[in-house]
Short mmCIF file of C-alpha atoms in Angstrom, two decimals:
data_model
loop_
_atom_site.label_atom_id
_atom_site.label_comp_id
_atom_site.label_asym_id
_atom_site.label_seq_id
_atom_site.Cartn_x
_atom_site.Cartn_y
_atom_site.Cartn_z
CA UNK A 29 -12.23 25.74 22.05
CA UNK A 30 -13.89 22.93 19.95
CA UNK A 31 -15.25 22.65 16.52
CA UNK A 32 -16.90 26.09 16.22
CA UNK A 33 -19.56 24.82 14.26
CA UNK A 34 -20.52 22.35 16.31
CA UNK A 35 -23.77 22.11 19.19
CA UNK A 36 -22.03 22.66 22.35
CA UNK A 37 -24.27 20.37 24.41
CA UNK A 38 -23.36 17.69 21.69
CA UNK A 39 -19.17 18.00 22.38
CA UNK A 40 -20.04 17.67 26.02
CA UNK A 41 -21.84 14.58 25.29
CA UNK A 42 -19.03 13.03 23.67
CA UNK A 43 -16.50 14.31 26.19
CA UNK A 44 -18.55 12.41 29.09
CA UNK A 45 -18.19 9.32 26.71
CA UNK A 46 -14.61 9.83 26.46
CA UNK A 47 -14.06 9.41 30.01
CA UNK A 48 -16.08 6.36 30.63
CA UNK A 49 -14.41 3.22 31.72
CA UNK A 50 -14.16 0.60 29.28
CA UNK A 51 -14.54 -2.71 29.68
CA UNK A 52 -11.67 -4.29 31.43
CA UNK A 53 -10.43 -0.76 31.75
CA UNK A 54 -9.97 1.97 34.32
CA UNK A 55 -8.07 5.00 32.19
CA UNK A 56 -9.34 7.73 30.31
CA UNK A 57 -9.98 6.62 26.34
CA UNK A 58 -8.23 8.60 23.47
CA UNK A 59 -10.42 10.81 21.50
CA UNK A 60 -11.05 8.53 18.22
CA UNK A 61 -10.37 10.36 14.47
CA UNK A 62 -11.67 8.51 11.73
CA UNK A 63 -10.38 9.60 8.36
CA UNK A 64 -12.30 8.42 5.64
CA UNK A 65 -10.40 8.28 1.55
CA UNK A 66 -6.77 7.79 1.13
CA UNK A 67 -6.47 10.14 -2.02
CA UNK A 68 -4.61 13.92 -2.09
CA UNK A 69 -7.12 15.11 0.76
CA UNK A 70 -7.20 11.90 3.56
CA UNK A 71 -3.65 10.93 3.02
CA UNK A 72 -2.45 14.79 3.78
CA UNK A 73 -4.83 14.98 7.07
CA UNK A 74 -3.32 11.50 8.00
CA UNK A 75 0.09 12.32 7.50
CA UNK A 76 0.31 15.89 9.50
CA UNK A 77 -1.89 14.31 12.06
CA UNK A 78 0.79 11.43 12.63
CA UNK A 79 3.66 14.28 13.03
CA UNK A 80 1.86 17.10 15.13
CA UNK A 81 -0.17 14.86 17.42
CA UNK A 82 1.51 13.11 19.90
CA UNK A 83 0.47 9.12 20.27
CA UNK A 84 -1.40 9.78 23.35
CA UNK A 85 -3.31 12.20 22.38
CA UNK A 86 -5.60 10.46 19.97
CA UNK A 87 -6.29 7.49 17.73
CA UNK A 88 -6.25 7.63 14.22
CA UNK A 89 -8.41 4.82 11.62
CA UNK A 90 -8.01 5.15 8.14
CA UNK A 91 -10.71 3.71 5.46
CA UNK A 92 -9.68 2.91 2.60
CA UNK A 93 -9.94 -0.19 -0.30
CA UNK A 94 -6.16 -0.07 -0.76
CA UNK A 95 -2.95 0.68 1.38
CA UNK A 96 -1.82 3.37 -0.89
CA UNK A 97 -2.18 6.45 -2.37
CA UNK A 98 -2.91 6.99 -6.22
CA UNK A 99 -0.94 9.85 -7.97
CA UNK A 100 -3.79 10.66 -10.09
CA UNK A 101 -2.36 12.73 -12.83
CA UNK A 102 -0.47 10.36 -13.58
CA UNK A 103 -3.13 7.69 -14.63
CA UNK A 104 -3.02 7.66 -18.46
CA UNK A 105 0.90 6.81 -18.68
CA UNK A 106 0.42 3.96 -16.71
CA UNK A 107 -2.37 2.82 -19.77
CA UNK A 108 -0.11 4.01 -22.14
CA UNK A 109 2.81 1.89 -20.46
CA UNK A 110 5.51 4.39 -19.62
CA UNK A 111 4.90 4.22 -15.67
CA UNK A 112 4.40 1.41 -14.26
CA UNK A 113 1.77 0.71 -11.85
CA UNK A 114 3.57 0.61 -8.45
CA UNK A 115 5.47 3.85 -9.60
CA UNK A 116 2.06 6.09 -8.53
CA UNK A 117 0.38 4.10 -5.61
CA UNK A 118 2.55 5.48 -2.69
CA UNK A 119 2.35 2.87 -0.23
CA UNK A 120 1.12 4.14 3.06
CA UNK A 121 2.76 1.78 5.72
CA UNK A 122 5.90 3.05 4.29
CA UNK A 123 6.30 6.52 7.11
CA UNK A 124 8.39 6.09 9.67
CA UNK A 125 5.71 7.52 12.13
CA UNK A 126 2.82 5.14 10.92
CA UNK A 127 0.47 4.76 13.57
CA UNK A 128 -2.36 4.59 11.71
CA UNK A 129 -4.94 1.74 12.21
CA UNK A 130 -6.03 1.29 8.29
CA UNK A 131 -9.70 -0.33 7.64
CA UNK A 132 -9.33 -2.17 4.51
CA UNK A 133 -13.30 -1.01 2.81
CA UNK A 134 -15.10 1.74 1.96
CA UNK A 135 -17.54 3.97 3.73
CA UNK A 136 -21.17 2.97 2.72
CA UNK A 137 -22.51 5.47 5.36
CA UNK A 138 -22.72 7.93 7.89
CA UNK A 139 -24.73 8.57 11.23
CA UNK A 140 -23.88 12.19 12.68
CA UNK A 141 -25.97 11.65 15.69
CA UNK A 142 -24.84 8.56 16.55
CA UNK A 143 -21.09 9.06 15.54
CA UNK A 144 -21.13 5.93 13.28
CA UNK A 145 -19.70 5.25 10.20
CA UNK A 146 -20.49 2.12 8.62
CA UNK A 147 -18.02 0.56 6.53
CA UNK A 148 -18.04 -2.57 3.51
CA UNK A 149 -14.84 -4.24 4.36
CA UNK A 150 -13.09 -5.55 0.73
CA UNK A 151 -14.27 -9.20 2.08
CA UNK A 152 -17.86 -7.55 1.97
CA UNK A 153 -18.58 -7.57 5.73
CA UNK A 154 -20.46 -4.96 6.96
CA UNK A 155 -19.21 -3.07 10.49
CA UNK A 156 -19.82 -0.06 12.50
CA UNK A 157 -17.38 2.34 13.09
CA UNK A 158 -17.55 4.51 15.97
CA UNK A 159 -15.73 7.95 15.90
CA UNK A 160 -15.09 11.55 18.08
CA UNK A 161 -14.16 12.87 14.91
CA UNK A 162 -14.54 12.41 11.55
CA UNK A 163 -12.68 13.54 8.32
CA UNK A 164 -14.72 12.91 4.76
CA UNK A 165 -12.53 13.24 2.41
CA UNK A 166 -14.24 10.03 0.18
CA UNK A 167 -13.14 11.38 -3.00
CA UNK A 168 -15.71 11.13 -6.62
CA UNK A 169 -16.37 9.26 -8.76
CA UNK A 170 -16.82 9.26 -12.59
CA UNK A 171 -19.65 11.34 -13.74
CA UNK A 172 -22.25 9.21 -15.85
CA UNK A 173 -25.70 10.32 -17.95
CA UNK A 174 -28.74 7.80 -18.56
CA UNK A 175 -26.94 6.93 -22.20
CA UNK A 176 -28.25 3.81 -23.32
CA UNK A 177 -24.97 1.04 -22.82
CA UNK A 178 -22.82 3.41 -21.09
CA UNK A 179 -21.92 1.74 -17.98
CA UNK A 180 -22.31 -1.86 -19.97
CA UNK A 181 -19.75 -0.78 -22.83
CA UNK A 182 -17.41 1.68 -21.36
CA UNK A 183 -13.93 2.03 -19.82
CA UNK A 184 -13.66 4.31 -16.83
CA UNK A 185 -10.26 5.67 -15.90
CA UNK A 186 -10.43 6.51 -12.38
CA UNK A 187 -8.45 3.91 -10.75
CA UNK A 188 -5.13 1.77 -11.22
CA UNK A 189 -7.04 -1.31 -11.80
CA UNK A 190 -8.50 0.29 -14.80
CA UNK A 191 -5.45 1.93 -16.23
CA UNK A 192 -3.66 -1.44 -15.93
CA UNK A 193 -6.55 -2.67 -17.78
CA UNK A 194 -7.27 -0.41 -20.42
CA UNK A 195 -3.46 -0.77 -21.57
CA UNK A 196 -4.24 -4.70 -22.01
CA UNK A 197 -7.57 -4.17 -24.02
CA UNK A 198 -6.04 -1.83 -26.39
CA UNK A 199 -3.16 -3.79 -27.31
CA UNK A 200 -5.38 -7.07 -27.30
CA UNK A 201 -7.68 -4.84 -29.87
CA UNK A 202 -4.47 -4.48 -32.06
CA UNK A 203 -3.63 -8.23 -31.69
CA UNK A 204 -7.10 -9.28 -32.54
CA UNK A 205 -6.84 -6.93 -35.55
CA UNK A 206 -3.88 -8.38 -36.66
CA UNK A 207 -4.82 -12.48 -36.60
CA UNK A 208 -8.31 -11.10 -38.04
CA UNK A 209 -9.09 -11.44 -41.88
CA UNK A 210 -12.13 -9.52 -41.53
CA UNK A 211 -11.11 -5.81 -43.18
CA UNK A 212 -14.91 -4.73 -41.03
CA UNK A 213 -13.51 -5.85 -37.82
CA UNK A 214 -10.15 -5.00 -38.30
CA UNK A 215 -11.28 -1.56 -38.90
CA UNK A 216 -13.66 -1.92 -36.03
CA UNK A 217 -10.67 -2.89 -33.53
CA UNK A 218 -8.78 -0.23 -34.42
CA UNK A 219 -11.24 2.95 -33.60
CA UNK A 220 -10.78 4.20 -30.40
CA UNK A 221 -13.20 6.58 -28.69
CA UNK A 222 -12.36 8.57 -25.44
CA UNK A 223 -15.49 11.16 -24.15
CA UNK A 224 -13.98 14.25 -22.23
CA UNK A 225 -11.83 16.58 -23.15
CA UNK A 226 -10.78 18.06 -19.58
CA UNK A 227 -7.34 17.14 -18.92
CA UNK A 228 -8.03 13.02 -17.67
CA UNK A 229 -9.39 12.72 -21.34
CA UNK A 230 -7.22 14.82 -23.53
CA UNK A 231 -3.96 13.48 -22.06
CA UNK A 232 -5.40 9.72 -21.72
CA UNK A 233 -6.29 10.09 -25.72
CA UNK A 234 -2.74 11.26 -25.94
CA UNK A 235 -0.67 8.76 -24.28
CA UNK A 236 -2.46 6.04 -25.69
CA UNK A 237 -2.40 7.40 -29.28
CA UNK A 238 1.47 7.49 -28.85
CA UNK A 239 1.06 3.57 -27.49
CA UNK A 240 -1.00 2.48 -30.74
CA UNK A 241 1.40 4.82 -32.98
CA UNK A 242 4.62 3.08 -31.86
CA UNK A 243 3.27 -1.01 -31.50
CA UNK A 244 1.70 -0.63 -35.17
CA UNK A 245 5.24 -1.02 -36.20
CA UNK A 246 5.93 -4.18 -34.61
CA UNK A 247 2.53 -5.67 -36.91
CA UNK A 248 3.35 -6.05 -40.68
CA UNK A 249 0.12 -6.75 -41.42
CA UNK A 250 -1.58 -3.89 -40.32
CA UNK A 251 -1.67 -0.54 -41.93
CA UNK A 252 -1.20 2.26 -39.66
CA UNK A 253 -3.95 4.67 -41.02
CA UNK A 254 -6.48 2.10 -39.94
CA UNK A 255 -5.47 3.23 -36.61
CA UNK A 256 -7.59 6.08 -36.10
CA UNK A 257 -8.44 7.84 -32.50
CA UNK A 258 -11.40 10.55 -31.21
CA UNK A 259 -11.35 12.52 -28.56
CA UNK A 260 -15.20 13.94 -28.62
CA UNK A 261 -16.88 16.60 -25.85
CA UNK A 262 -19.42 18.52 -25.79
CA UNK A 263 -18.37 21.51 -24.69
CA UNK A 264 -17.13 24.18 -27.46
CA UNK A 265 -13.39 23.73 -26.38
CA UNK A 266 -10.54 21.23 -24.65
CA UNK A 267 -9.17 22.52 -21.37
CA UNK A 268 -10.93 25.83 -21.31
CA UNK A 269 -9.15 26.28 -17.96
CA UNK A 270 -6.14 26.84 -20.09
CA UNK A 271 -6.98 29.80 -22.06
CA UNK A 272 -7.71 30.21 -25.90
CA UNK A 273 -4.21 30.38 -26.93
CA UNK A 274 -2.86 27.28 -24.72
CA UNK A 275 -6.07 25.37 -25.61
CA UNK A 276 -5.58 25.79 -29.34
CA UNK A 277 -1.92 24.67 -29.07
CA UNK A 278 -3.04 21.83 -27.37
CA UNK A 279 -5.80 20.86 -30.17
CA UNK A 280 -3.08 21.82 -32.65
CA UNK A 281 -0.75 19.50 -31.65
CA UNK A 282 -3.08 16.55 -31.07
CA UNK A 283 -4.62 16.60 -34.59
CA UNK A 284 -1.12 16.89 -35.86
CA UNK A 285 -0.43 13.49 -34.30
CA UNK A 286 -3.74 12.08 -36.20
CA UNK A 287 -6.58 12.55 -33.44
CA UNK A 288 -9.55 13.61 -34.52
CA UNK A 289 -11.05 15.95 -32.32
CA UNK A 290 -15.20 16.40 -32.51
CA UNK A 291 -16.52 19.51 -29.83
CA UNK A 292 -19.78 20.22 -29.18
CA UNK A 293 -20.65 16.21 -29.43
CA UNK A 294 -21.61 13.62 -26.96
CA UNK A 295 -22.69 9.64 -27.01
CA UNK A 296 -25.99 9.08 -27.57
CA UNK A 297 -25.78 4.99 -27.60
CA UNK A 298 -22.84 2.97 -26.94
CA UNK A 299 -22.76 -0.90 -28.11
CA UNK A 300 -20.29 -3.92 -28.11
CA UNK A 301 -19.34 -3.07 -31.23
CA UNK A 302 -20.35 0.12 -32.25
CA UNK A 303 -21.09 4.02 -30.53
CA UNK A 304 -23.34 6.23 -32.00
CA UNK A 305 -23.01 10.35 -31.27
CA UNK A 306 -25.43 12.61 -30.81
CA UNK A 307 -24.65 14.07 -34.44
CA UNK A 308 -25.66 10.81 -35.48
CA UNK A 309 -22.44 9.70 -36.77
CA UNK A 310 -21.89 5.85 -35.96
CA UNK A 311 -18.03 4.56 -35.15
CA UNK A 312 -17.57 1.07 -35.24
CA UNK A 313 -15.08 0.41 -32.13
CA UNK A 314 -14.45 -1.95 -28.92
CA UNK A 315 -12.72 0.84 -27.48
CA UNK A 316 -15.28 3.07 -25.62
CA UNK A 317 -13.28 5.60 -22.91
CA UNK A 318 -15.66 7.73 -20.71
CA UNK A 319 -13.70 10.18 -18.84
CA UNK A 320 -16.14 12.99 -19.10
CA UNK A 321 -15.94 14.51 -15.26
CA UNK A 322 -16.85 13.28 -11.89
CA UNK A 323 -19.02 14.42 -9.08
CA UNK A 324 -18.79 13.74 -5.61
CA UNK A 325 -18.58 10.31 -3.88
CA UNK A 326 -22.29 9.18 -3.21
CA UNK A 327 -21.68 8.71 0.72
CA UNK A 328 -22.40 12.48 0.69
CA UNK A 329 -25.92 11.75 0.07
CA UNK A 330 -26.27 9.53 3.21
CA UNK A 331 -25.53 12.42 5.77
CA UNK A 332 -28.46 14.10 5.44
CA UNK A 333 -26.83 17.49 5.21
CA UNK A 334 -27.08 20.57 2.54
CA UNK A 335 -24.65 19.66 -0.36
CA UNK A 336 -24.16 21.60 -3.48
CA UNK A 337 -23.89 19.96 -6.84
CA UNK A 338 -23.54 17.24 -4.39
CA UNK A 339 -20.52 18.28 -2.62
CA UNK A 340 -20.85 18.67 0.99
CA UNK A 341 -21.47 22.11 1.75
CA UNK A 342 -18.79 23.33 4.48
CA UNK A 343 -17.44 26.41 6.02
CA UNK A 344 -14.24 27.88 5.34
CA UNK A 345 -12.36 25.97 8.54
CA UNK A 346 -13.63 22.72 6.49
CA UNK A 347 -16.30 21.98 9.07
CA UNK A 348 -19.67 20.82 8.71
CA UNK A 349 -22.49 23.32 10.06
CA UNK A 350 -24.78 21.68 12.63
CA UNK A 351 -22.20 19.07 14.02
CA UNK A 352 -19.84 18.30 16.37
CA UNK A 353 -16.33 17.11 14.98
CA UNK A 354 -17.13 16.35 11.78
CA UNK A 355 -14.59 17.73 8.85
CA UNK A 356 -14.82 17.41 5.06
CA UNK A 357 -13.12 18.54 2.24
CA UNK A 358 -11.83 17.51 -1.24
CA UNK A 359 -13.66 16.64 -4.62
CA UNK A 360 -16.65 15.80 -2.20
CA UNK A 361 -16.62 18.86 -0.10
CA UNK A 362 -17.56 22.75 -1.51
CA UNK A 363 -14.72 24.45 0.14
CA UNK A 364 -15.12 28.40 -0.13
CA UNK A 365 -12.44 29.49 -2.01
CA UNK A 366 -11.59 32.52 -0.04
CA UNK A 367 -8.75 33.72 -2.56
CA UNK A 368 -11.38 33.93 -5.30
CA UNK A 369 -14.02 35.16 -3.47
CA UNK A 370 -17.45 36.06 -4.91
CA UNK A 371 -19.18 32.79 -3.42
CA UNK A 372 -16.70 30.63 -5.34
CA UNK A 373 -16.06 26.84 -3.97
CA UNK A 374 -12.33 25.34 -4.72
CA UNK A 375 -12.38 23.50 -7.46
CA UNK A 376 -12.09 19.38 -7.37
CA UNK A 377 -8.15 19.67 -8.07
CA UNK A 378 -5.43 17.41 -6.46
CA UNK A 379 -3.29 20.81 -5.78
CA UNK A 380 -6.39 21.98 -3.43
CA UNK A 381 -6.82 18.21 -1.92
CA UNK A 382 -4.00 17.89 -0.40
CA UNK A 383 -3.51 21.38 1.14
CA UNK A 384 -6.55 21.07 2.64
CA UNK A 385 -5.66 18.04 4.13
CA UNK A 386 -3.40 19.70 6.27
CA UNK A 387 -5.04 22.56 7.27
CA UNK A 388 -8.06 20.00 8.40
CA UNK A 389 -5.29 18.11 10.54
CA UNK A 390 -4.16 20.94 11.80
CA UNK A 391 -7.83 22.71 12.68
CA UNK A 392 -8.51 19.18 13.82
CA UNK A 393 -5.56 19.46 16.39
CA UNK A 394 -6.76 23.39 17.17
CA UNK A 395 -10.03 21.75 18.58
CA UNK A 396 -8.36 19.12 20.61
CA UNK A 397 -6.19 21.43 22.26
CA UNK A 398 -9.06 23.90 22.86
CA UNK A 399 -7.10 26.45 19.94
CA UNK A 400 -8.84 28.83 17.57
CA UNK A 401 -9.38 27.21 14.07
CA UNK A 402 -8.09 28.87 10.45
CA UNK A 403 -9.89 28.63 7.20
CA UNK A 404 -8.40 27.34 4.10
CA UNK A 405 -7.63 30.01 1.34
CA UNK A 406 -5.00 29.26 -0.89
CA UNK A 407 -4.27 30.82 -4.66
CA UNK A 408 -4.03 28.22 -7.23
CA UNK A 409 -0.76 28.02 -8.63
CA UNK A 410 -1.61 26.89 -12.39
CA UNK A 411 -2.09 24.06 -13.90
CA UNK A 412 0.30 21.39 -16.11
CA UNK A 413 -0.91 18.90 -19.06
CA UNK A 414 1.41 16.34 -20.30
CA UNK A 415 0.29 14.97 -24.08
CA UNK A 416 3.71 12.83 -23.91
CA UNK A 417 7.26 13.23 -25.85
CA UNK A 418 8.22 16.35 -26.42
CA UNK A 419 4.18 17.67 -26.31
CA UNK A 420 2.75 19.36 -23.33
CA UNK A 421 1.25 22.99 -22.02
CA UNK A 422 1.40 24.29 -18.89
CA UNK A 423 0.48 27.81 -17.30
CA UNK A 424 2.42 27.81 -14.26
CA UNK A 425 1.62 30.63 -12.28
CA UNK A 426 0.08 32.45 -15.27
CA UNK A 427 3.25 31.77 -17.22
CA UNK A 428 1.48 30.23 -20.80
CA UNK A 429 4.49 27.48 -22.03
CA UNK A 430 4.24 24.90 -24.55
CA UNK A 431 6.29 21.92 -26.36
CA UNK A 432 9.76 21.41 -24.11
CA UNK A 433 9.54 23.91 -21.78
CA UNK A 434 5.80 22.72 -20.75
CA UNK A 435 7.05 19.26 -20.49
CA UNK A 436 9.80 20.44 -18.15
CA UNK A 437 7.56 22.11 -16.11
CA UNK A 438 5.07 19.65 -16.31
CA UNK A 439 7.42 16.53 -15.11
CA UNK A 440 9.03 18.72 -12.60
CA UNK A 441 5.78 19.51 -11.03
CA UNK A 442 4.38 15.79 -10.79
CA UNK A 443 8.40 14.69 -9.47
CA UNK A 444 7.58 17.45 -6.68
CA UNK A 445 3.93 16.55 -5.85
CA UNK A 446 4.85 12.81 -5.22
CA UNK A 447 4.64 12.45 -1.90
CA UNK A 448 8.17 10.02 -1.43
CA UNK A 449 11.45 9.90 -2.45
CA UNK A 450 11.01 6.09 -3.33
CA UNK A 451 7.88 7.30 -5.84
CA UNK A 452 9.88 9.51 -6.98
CA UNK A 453 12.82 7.71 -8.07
CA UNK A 454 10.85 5.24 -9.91
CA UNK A 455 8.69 7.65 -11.90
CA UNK A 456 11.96 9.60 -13.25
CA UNK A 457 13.24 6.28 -13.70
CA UNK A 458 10.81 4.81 -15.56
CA UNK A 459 10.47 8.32 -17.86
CA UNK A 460 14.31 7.82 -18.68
CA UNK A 461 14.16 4.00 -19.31
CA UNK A 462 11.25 4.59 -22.02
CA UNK A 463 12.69 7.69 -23.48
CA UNK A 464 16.13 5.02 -24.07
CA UNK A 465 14.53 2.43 -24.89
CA UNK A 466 10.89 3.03 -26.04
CA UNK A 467 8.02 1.36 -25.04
CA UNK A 468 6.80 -2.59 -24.31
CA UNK A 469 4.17 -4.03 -26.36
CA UNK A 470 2.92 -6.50 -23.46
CA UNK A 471 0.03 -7.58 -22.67
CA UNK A 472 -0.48 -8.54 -19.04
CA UNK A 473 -3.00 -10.77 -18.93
CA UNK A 474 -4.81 -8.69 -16.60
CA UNK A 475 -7.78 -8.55 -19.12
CA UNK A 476 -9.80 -11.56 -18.10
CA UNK A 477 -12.56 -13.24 -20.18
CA UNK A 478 -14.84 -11.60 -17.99
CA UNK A 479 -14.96 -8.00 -19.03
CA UNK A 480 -14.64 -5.13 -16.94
CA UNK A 481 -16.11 -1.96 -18.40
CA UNK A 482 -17.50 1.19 -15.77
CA UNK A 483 -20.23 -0.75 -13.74
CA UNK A 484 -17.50 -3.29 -12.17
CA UNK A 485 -15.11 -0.39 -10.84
CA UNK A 486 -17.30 2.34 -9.57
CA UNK A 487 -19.43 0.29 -7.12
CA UNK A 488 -21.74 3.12 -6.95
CA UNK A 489 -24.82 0.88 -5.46
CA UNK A 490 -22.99 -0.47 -2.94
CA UNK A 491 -24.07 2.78 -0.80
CA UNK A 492 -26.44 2.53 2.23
CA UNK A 493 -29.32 5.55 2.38
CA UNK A 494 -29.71 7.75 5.54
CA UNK A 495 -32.79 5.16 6.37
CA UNK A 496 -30.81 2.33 6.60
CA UNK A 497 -28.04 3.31 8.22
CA UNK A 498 -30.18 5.26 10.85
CA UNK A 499 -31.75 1.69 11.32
CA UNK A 500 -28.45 -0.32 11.47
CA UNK A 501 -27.03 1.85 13.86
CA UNK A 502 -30.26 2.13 16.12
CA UNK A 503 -30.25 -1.29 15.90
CA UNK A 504 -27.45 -2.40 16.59
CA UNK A 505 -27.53 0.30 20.05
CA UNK A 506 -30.79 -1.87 20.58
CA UNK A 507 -28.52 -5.04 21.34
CA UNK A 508 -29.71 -8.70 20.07
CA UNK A 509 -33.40 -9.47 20.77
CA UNK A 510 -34.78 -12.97 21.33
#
């Protein structure tokens, strides 16, 4: 039995290709799975694929920018400087049953019909991709508004590049501070601004408070309550996800460590030197940190299929209606949560990700071995927040902790969710180093004179439309002309 959702005159098209000669060949050709996004969601679907399928039975193509995957969560230490980068990019050639061909680039688009994908290599070559099955698991990206300077003047934190990065501008802002004689830019340098209070804000303005708090001491010259931070949304609480009780331990314990929480407030205008909110209330800072959401990765929009809020709408075996062989799931894909019910779609969580990974691999498999698929339903199991030290909240299945016992639970979960034992040895290694021996004031160098603020990360016009890769592809069918 194949993909359910699928047109069966469509899967006996592509089974007729399948068993055409190749050139210089005379066997029968492996069906082709092409996984697209090597976060929670790809890297899962890779990984059970490599250890149910035997190697004859298919090929397997990964796309991705980078031969790793990023442990998320874990993003804001690695700015504040207690992990270090390699510690949460899981290298993926590391398996013993690798097997996977990986295509170094990102998908730019998609053509159904044509079972295409067409792919910006990281040397900026364009190529087509041809598949028997496809799994989009792309990922987001960070959620932006038409605010005047956003994308100029703003710090994403999304990916490792960033993290590495943001670390280096925020101690360059307290170096610059301290060789400055200017008490107007000295105060300027040391504002910092971070926008979102879900959990990639609230614990990235916590980690890096604790980073400022600490390397203040090693500059005479500067006076510590200059150092102000503010952690800003405009929704009416942090983390509502946590509760009213959890959520208010949470604020409690960040404004006891001196950040300044504002709810219920946005950016209107962000400058250089200078953000205004939408209270009117002007900050003079170089520190601008946007981590207010994401939304699905734009390749979605090049399919030509019904999303919602721009995730790819699916059925509950993670398939796309309409079409043969084609999978999706992850923050791009609105996955009926079957546990909640009610019309509900799984939230954009790394805990959903990468369970649905696997059960894509192994509906993928069902279909290639003419087997009845499953749908995904799975009960979330709560949710951690680490705000560094000794401060953290976590409501493990329900369970509402806070201060030690959060942290525990919190540290336990993320040395559990890394995906190796190598990862995982250098993350609890790296926790017990700085908790001996505090933290390292260094800056990098990574921060080139060139700055890199949300526009040079995201890459978010680099995206083909469902014209133009209809047109490629067509095109390139067409052969040369002369």
């Amino acid at each position: 039995m194949r993909c359910q959702c699928g047109d069966p005159g469509q899967a006996h098209d592509v089974e007729a290709d399948r068993r055409q000669p190749q050139k210089g060949r005379n066997t029968v050709t492996r069906p082709r799975i092409l996984v697209v996004g090597a976060g929670f969601a790809g890297v899962a679907c890779v990984r059970r694929l490599e250890r149910r399928l035997a190697p004859h039975e298919a090929d397997i193509t990964l796309v991705t920018p980078f031969a790793y995957q990023l442990y998320l969560p874990l993003l804001p230490q690695v700015a504040s400087g207690v992990l270090t980068p390699q510690s949460i990019a899981v290298s993926l050639r590391r398996s013993k049953k690798y097997r996977t061909r990986i295509i170094p680039g990102g998908a730019i688009g998609v053509d159904l019909k044509a079972k295409v994908c067409v792919i910006r290599t990281i040397t900026d070559r364009v190529v087509d991709e041809p598949y028997d099955y496809i799994v989009l698991a792309p990922g987001s990206v960070t959620r932006t508004f038409d605010i005047p300077g956003l994308t100029d003047h703003a710090f994403g934190m999304k990916t490792l590049a960033e993290a590495a990065y943001i670390r280096d501008h925020v101690i360059t802002q307290l170096d610059l501070a301290d060789a400055s004689d200017d008490p107007a830019e000295r105060a300027a340098r040391l504002q910092f601004v971070v926008v979102g209070g879900g959990y990639a804000g609230t614990e990235t303005a916590a980690c890096l408070q604790r980073l400022t708090h600490a390397a203040v001491k090693r500059y005479p010259r500067l006076d510590p309550s200059l150092i102000k931070w503010h952690l800003i949304d405009i929704a009416p609480r942090l983390m509502p996800e946590l509760g009213e009780k959890l959520g208010r331990a949470a604020q409690e314990d960040l404004r006891r460590r001196g950040i300044e929480i504002s709810l219920g407030v946005s950016i209107a205008k962000a400058g250089p030197e200078e953000v205004t909110f939408t209270n009117g209330r002007v900050v003079p800072t170089h520190t601008l940190i946007w981590t207010a959401g994401v939304v699905a990765s734009p390749l979605m929009q090049t399919l030509g299929a019904e999303t919602v809020k721009g995730r790819l709408a699916v059925t509950a075996e993670m398939c796309l209606p309409g079409y043969d062989g084609v999978f999706a799931l992850g923050d791009s894909a609105a996955v009926p949560d079957l546990a909640k019910g009610d019309g509900a779609v799984c939230p954009p969580t790394a805990q959903h990700a990468h369970r649905q990974g696997k059960r894509v691999a192994e509906n993928l498999i069902a279909t290639l071995r003419n087997q009845p698929m499953r749908p995904y339903e799975h009960k979330d199991l709560g949710l951690v927040v680490d705000l560094g030290g000794a401060d953290a909240v976590a409501k493990p299945l329900g369970v509402e902790l806070h201060g030690v016992p959060a942290q525990a639970v919190a540290r336990g979960y993320h040395l559990a969710a890394l995906r190796t034992n190598v990862a995982k040895t250098r993350v609890a290694t790296n926790w017990m180093l700085n908790a001996i021996a505090g933290d390292d004031f260094v800056r990098t160098g990574f921060q080139a004179r060139r700055p890199a603020k949300l526009k040079d990360f995201e890459y978010t016009d680099a995206y083909m439309t469902q014209e133009q890769v209809r047109q490629r592809v067509e095109g390139a069918a067409a052969g040369p002309t002369s």
